[in-house]
Amino acid sequence: MVEVNVDKFYSNRALYPFIPEAVFDALEAAYLSGNECARIPEEEYNTMMSNLKRANLCPVQ
């Protein structure tokens, strides 16, 4: 599992098309619960980061 900052990804709507559904769901749940971080499977994290890098949208984690 990888811990990611919710604000860096969930607060930026431009990233939504590149975030896998499972990651988005985890980010949304963490946001709604008031958590600063969300834990997501490493494979999903790697997919998200690959998608964001290809789109030149990779935020600093």
Coordinates of N, CA and C in Angstrom, one line a residue, residues 5 21 52 54:
N5 N -1.2 12.0 -0.4 CA -1.8 13.2 0.1 C -3.1 13.4 -0.7
E21 N -10.1 4.4 -11.1 CA -11.4 4.4 -10.2 C -11.1 4.0 -8.8
L52 N -0.4 10.1 -15.3 CA -0.1 11.6 -15.1 C 1.2 12.0 -15.8
R54 N 2.5 10.7 -18.5 CA 2.3 10.7 -19.9 C 1.5 12.0 -20.3

